[in-house]
Amino acid sequence: MREVFHQSLEDVRHRLVEISELVTVAIDKATRAFATSDVTLAEEVIENDAVIDEKALSLDELAIEILARQQPVARDLRIVVSALRVSASLERMGDIAEHIAQLTRMRYPERAIPKGLKSTFTKMGELDVEVAEKLTELLRTEELALVAELRNADDKLDELHVSVFEKVLSDSWQGEASATIDATLASRYLERFGDHAVSVAKKVSYLATGDWRTETDTVDVIAFPSP
Amino acid sequence: MREVFHQSLEDVRHRLVEISELVTVAIDKATRAFATSDVTLAEEVIENDAVIDEKALSLDELAIEILARQQPVARDLRIVVSALRVSASLERMGDIAEHIAQLTRMRYPERAIPKGLKSTFTKMGELDVEVAEKLTELLRTEELALVAELRNADDKLDELHVSVFEKVLSDSWQGEASATIDATLASRYLERFGDHAVSVAKKVSYLATGDWRTETDTVDVIAFPSP
């Protein structure tokens, strides 16, 4: 019985890593499709999001079954509880990758990235892939040094997000309303990956510390550009 | 012991309703502040969000403690597991209300609602308050007829969200880039309340059915305007 139990917990962790890997692939493909107007790649992301959704739901069901049948305590309980939160964040990251792919497809054969923002959005996309890779590594290893790295990457994403608004609000911006909408939503989505990653990282810290809340739980995210 | 246990479960439900009430107040104040450029009201929302965050964290801790000490099964377990998800959605709804309040404050003394969108945003705000009230009622009563009402309200919010994009993309739109950004983000935020409410409603359905997934778990939300 004890052995079956530990196999289940290993299964939970293994599945979290697997979902995180799928999310990483989705973010990589979505941001590359967005940068290069690759509609085939975008469609792959849109199609594959159902796999991520299914795996997240299935992981939740496993976690609930473990709670019901095996009544874990201490660290084992923390693994299961945090998995229920982490799966929701990963699933949402998959949705956001899908949104970026949808934008790419909607604007095709035009390019989805408004003029003048290509290098910023390329940087944000690369950072997002890096964030997803670090997150997968954190889930695999619980190496807490990665938490600080994720926070740094999130800060950089916030700065780039602000720089998109600065660009759009500058005198040199020639974009029409549709380009402004695209820039605003795409930047918001690309920035949100970082928030979700930090949120997952907190739950991995909880595994180690047993403390559900962290000192940064009430820090604001960037919601609007400065006037 | 049994009695203490049921008191804890009652406490979980009572706290969820309490947080949902606070979120309702935040949405009501934030959308009214946004519609009337009331910076004092906006500041109240911004200040009070920490209370919602704290109550959500504290509820999570209670839920984890119940799992650890009382090892609930069946419906009792479902109450605790769903509470862990619902608290995250309610906390996020509070954040979004805060974002709307921040926009109001940032644009003050100018009005935050771009010209031509006042009636649409007023309608969205009223619907959001209605959604939050129904959600509170659902958490209080578990009256599943409310789930369908929440889905209907969410559909109406999606339609209004699309109508904002139609307006901004029409020839009559005179707004500058900053107005387009405000319209895009505000509409996105006002629309997201509905998504979160439907997500919570699914978890309340789970209490009744024991089925974690629903037929609509993979339905898309509106991410981008049509070209």
GROMACS .gro file of N, CA, C and O in nm, chain A residues 87-151:
model
  260
   87SER      N    1  -0.144   2.285  -1.169
   87SER     CA    2  -0.209   2.239  -1.293
   87SER      C    3  -0.296   2.350  -1.353
   87SER      O    4  -0.302   2.366  -1.476
   88ALA      N    5  -0.362   2.427  -1.266
   88ALA     CA    6  -0.448   2.535  -1.316
   88ALA      C    7  -0.364   2.643  -1.385
   88ALA      O    8  -0.402   2.697  -1.490
   89SER      N    9  -0.249   2.675  -1.327
   89SER     CA   10  -0.163   2.778  -1.388
   89SER      C   11  -0.106   2.729  -1.521
   89SER      O   12  -0.101   2.805  -1.619
   90LEU      N   13  -0.063   2.604  -1.525
   90LEU     CA   14  -0.006   2.550  -1.650
   90LEU      C   15  -0.113   2.547  -1.759
   90LEU      O   16  -0.087   2.581  -1.875
   91GLU      N   17  -0.233   2.506  -1.720
   91GLU     CA   18  -0.343   2.500  -1.817
   91GLU      C   19  -0.370   2.638  -1.875
   91GLU      O   20  -0.390   2.655  -1.995
   92ARG      N   21  -0.366   2.738  -1.787
   92ARG     CA   22  -0.390   2.876  -1.831
   92ARG      C   23  -0.277   2.924  -1.923
   92ARG      O   24  -0.300   2.996  -2.019
   93MET      N   25  -0.153   2.884  -1.894
   93MET     CA   26  -0.041   2.922  -1.981
   93MET      C   27  -0.062   2.863  -2.121
   93MET      O   28  -0.033   2.927  -2.222
   94GLY      N   29  -0.114   2.740  -2.125
   94GLY     CA   30  -0.146   2.679  -2.254
   94GLY      C   31  -0.252   2.760  -2.328
   94GLY      O   32  -0.242   2.782  -2.449
   95ASP      N   33  -0.354   2.807  -2.255
   95ASP     CA   34  -0.459   2.889  -2.318
   95ASP      C   35  -0.400   3.016  -2.378
   95ASP      O   36  -0.439   3.059  -2.487
   96ILE      N   37  -0.308   3.076  -2.305
   96ILE     CA   38  -0.250   3.202  -2.352
   96ILE      C   39  -0.167   3.178  -2.479
   96ILE      O   40  -0.171   3.257  -2.573
   97ALA      N   41  -0.092   3.067  -2.481
   97ALA     CA   42  -0.017   3.032  -2.603
   97ALA      C   43  -0.116   3.016  -2.719
   97ALA      O   44  -0.090   3.063  -2.832
   98GLU      N   45  -0.230   2.955  -2.691
   98GLU     CA   46  -0.331   2.938  -2.794
   98GLU      C   47  -0.383   3.074  -2.843
   98GLU      O   48  -0.404   3.095  -2.963
   99HIS      N   49  -0.404   3.168  -2.750
   99HIS     CA   50  -0.451   3.301  -2.790
   99HIS      C   51  -0.352   3.367  -2.886
   99HIS      O   52  -0.391   3.434  -2.983
  100ILE      N   53  -0.223   3.352  -2.858
  100ILE     CA   54  -0.121   3.413  -2.944
  100ILE      C   55  -0.123   3.347  -3.083
  100ILE      O   56  -0.110   3.413  -3.186
  101ALA      N   57  -0.143   3.216  -3.083
  101ALA     CA   58  -0.154   3.144  -3.210
  101ALA      C   59  -0.279   3.189  -3.286
  101ALA      O   60  -0.277   3.204  -3.410
  102GLN      N   61  -0.389   3.213  -3.214
  102GLN     CA   62  -0.512   3.259  -3.279
  102GLN      C   63  -0.494   3.396  -3.344
  102GLN      O   64  -0.545   3.421  -3.453
  103LEU      N   65  -0.421   3.482  -3.276
  103LEU     CA   66  -0.394   3.614  -3.334
  103LEU      C   67  -0.314   3.600  -3.464
  103LEU      O   68  -0.344   3.665  -3.564
  104THR      N   69  -0.214   3.512  -3.459
  104THR     CA   70  -0.130   3.488  -3.577
  104THR      C   71  -0.217   3.441  -3.694
  104THR      O   72  -0.205   3.489  -3.807
  105ARG      N   73  -0.305   3.346  -3.666
  105ARG     CA   74  -0.392   3.290  -3.771
  105ARG      C   75  -0.491   3.394  -3.822
  105ARG      O   76  -0.519   3.400  -3.941
  106MET      N   77  -0.542   3.474  -3.731
  106MET     CA   78  -0.644   3.572  -3.770
  106MET      C   79  -0.587   3.678  -3.864
  106MET      O   80  -0.654   3.725  -3.954
  107ARG      N   81  -0.463   3.717  -3.840
  107ARG     CA   82  -0.403   3.823  -3.921
  107ARG      C   83  -0.340   3.770  -4.050
  107ARG      O   84  -0.309   3.847  -4.139
  108TYR      N   85  -0.316   3.640  -4.057
  108TYR     CA   86  -0.253   3.580  -4.174
  108TYR      C   87  -0.333   3.610  -4.300
  108TYR      O   88  -0.453   3.604  -4.296
  109PRO      N   89  -0.275   3.644  -4.416
  109PRO     CA   90  -0.131   3.644  -4.445
  109PRO      C   91  -0.058   3.772  -4.403
  109PRO      O   92   0.062   3.782  -4.425
  110GLU      N   93  -0.132   3.869  -4.346
  110GLU     CA   94  -0.062   3.985  -4.289
  110GLU      C   95   0.020   3.937  -4.170
  110GLU      O   96  -0.011   3.836  -4.109
  111ARG      N   97   0.122   4.015  -4.132
  111ARG     CA   98   0.193   3.976  -4.011
  111ARG      C   99   0.118   4.027  -3.888
  111ARG      O  100   0.057   4.135  -3.891
  112ALA      N  101   0.123   3.947  -3.784
  112ALA     CA  102   0.047   3.980  -3.664
  112ALA      C  103   0.120   4.083  -3.578
  112ALA      O  104   0.059   4.156  -3.501
  113ILE      N  105   0.252   4.089  -3.592
  113ILE     CA  106   0.327   4.186  -3.509
  113ILE      C  107   0.325   4.322  -3.576
  113ILE      O  108   0.369   4.336  -3.690
  114PRO      N  109   0.270   4.422  -3.506
  114PRO     CA  110   0.268   4.556  -3.565
  114PRO      C  111   0.410   4.608  -3.593
  114PRO      O  112   0.505   4.572  -3.523
  115LYS      N  113   0.417   4.690  -3.694
  115LYS     CA  114   0.543   4.750  -3.737
  115LYS      C  115   0.612   4.821  -3.620
  115LYS      O  116   0.548   4.894  -3.545
  116GLY      N  117   0.741   4.799  -3.608
  116GLY     CA  118   0.817   4.870  -3.505
  116GLY      C  119   0.826   4.793  -3.373
  116GLY      O  120   0.897   4.833  -3.281
  117LEU      N  121   0.755   4.680  -3.365
  117LEU     CA  122   0.756   4.605  -3.238
  117LEU      C  123   0.818   4.467  -3.252
  117LEU      O  124   0.817   4.388  -3.157
  118LYS      N  125   0.872   4.438  -3.372
  118LYS     CA  126   0.921   4.302  -3.396
  118LYS      C  127   1.031   4.261  -3.296
  118LYS      O  128   1.026   4.152  -3.240
  119SER      N  129   1.128   4.350  -3.275
  119SER     CA  130   1.239   4.308  -3.187
  119SER      C  131   1.191   4.294  -3.042
  119SER      O  132   1.234   4.203  -2.971
  120THR      N  133   1.101   4.382  -2.999
  120THR     CA  134   1.050   4.371  -2.861
  120THR      C  135   0.973   4.241  -2.842
  120THR      O  136   0.993   4.168  -2.745
  121PHE      N  137   0.883   4.212  -2.936
  121PHE     CA  138   0.803   4.090  -2.922
  121PHE      C  139   0.888   3.963  -2.938
  121PHE      O  140   0.858   3.861  -2.875
  122THR      N  141   0.991   3.971  -3.021
  122THR     CA  142   1.081   3.856  -3.033
  122THR      C  143   1.152   3.831  -2.901
  122THR      O  144   1.160   3.717  -2.853
  123LYS      N  145   1.198   3.939  -2.838
  123LYS     CA  146   1.264   3.925  -2.708
  123LYS      C  147   1.167   3.868  -2.603
  123LYS      O  148   1.203   3.781  -2.523
  124MET      N  149   1.045   3.920  -2.603
  124MET     CA  150   0.946   3.870  -2.505
  124MET      C  151   0.921   3.720  -2.528
  124MET      O  152   0.912   3.643  -2.433
  125GLY      N  153   0.910   3.681  -2.655
  125GLY     CA  154   0.886   3.541  -2.687
  125GLY      C  155   1.000   3.451  -2.640
  125GLY      O  156   0.978   3.345  -2.581
  126GLU      N  157   1.123   3.498  -2.663
  126GLU     CA  158   1.239   3.419  -2.620
  126GLU      C  159   1.243   3.406  -2.467
  126GLU      O  160   1.273   3.300  -2.413
  127LEU      N  161   1.213   3.518  -2.401
  127LEU     CA  162   1.209   3.515  -2.254
  127LEU      C  163   1.101   3.420  -2.204
  127LEU      O  164   1.119   3.349  -2.105
  128ASP      N  165   0.987   3.419  -2.274
  128ASP     CA  166   0.877   3.331  -2.231
  128ASP      C  167   0.916   3.183  -2.244
  128ASP      O  168   0.880   3.103  -2.158
  129VAL      N  169   0.988   3.151  -2.349
  129VAL     CA  170   1.034   3.013  -2.365
  129VAL      C  171   1.132   2.978  -2.253
  129VAL      O  172   1.125   2.871  -2.191
  130GLU      N  173   1.222   3.073  -2.225
  130GLU     CA  174   1.320   3.054  -2.117
  130GLU      C  175   1.247   3.033  -1.983
  130GLU      O  176   1.283   2.945  -1.903
  131VAL      N  177   1.143   3.112  -1.960
  131VAL     CA  178   1.063   3.100  -1.838
  131VAL      C  179   1.000   2.961  -1.828
  131VAL      O  180   1.005   2.896  -1.724
  132ALA      N  181   0.944   2.916  -1.939
  132ALA     CA  182   0.876   2.785  -1.938
  132ALA      C  183   0.977   2.672  -1.916
  132ALA      O  184   0.949   2.574  -1.846
  133GLU      N  185   1.096   2.687  -1.974
  133GLU     CA  186   1.201   2.585  -1.954
  133GLU      C  187   1.247   2.581  -1.808
  133GLU      O  188   1.264   2.474  -1.750
  134LYS      N  189   1.268   2.698  -1.753
  134LYS     CA  190   1.311   2.704  -1.612
  134LYS      C  191   1.201   2.647  -1.521
  134LYS      O  192   1.230   2.582  -1.420
  135LEU      N  193   1.078   2.675  -1.555
  135LEU     CA  194   0.966   2.627  -1.475
  135LEU      C  195   0.961   2.474  -1.478
  135LEU      O  196   0.941   2.409  -1.375
  136THR      N  197   0.982   2.417  -1.596
  136THR     CA  198   0.984   2.271  -1.609
  136THR      C  199   1.096   2.214  -1.524
  136THR      O  200   1.078   2.116  -1.451
  137GLU      N  201   1.212   2.280  -1.531
  137GLU     CA  202   1.328   2.235  -1.453
  137GLU      C  203   1.300   2.246  -1.303
  137GLU      O  204   1.337   2.157  -1.225
  138LEU      N  205   1.235   2.353  -1.263
  138LEU     CA  206   1.199   2.371  -1.122
  138LEU      C  207   1.105   2.260  -1.076
  138LEU      O  208   1.121   2.204  -0.966
  139LEU      N  209   1.006   2.227  -1.158
  139LEU     CA  210   0.913   2.120  -1.121
  139LEU      C  211   0.983   1.984  -1.114
  139LEU      O  212   0.948   1.899  -1.034
  140ARG      N  213   1.083   1.968  -1.200
  140ARG     CA  214   1.156   1.840  -1.204
  140ARG      C  215   1.252   1.826  -1.085
  140ARG      O  216   1.263   1.721  -1.025
  141THR      N  217   1.321   1.937  -1.053
  141THR     CA  218   1.431   1.927  -0.956
  141THR      C  219   1.401   1.990  -0.820
  141THR      O  220   1.474   1.964  -0.724
  142GLU      N  221   1.299   2.079  -0.816
  142GLU     CA  222   1.275   2.159  -0.694
  142GLU      C  223   1.398   2.238  -0.651
  142GLU      O  224   1.416   2.265  -0.531
  143GLU      N  225   1.481   2.272  -0.745
  143GLU     CA  226   1.599   2.353  -0.719
  143GLU      C  227   1.554   2.498  -0.699
  143GLU      O  228   1.522   2.568  -0.797
  144LEU      N  229   1.551   2.544  -0.574
  144LEU     CA  230   1.486   2.672  -0.544
  144LEU      C  231   1.562   2.793  -0.596
  144LEU      O  232   1.507   2.903  -0.601
  145ALA      N  233   1.690   2.775  -0.636
  145ALA     CA  234   1.762   2.886  -0.699
  145ALA      C  235   1.688   2.932  -0.825
  145ALA      O  236   1.697   3.049  -0.865
  146LEU      N  237   1.614   2.841  -0.885
  146LEU     CA  238   1.540   2.876  -1.007
  146LEU      C  239   1.426   2.974  -0.980
  146LEU      O  240   1.382   3.046  -1.071
  147VAL      N  241   1.377   2.977  -0.857
  147VAL     CA  242   1.267   3.069  -0.824
  147VAL      C  243   1.310   3.214  -0.847
  147VAL      O  244   1.239   3.293  -0.908
  148ALA      N  245   1.430   3.247  -0.798
  148ALA     CA  246   1.481   3.383  -0.816
  148ALA      C  247   1.503   3.414  -0.964
  148ALA      O  248   1.475   3.525  -1.011
  149GLU      N  249   1.550   3.314  -1.038
  149GLU     CA  250   1.569   3.335  -1.183
  149GLU      C  251   1.436   3.362  -1.252
  149GLU      O  252   1.427   3.445  -1.343
  150LEU      N  253   1.333   3.292  -1.208
  150LEU     CA  254   1.201   3.315  -1.266
  150LEU      C  255   1.149   3.455  -1.234
  150LEU      O  256   1.089   3.522  -1.318
  151ARG      N  257   1.174   3.499  -1.112
  151ARG     CA  258   1.133   3.635  -1.075
  151ARG      C  259   1.207   3.739  -1.160
  151ARG      O  260   1.147   3.838  -1.203
   0.00000   0.00000   0.00000
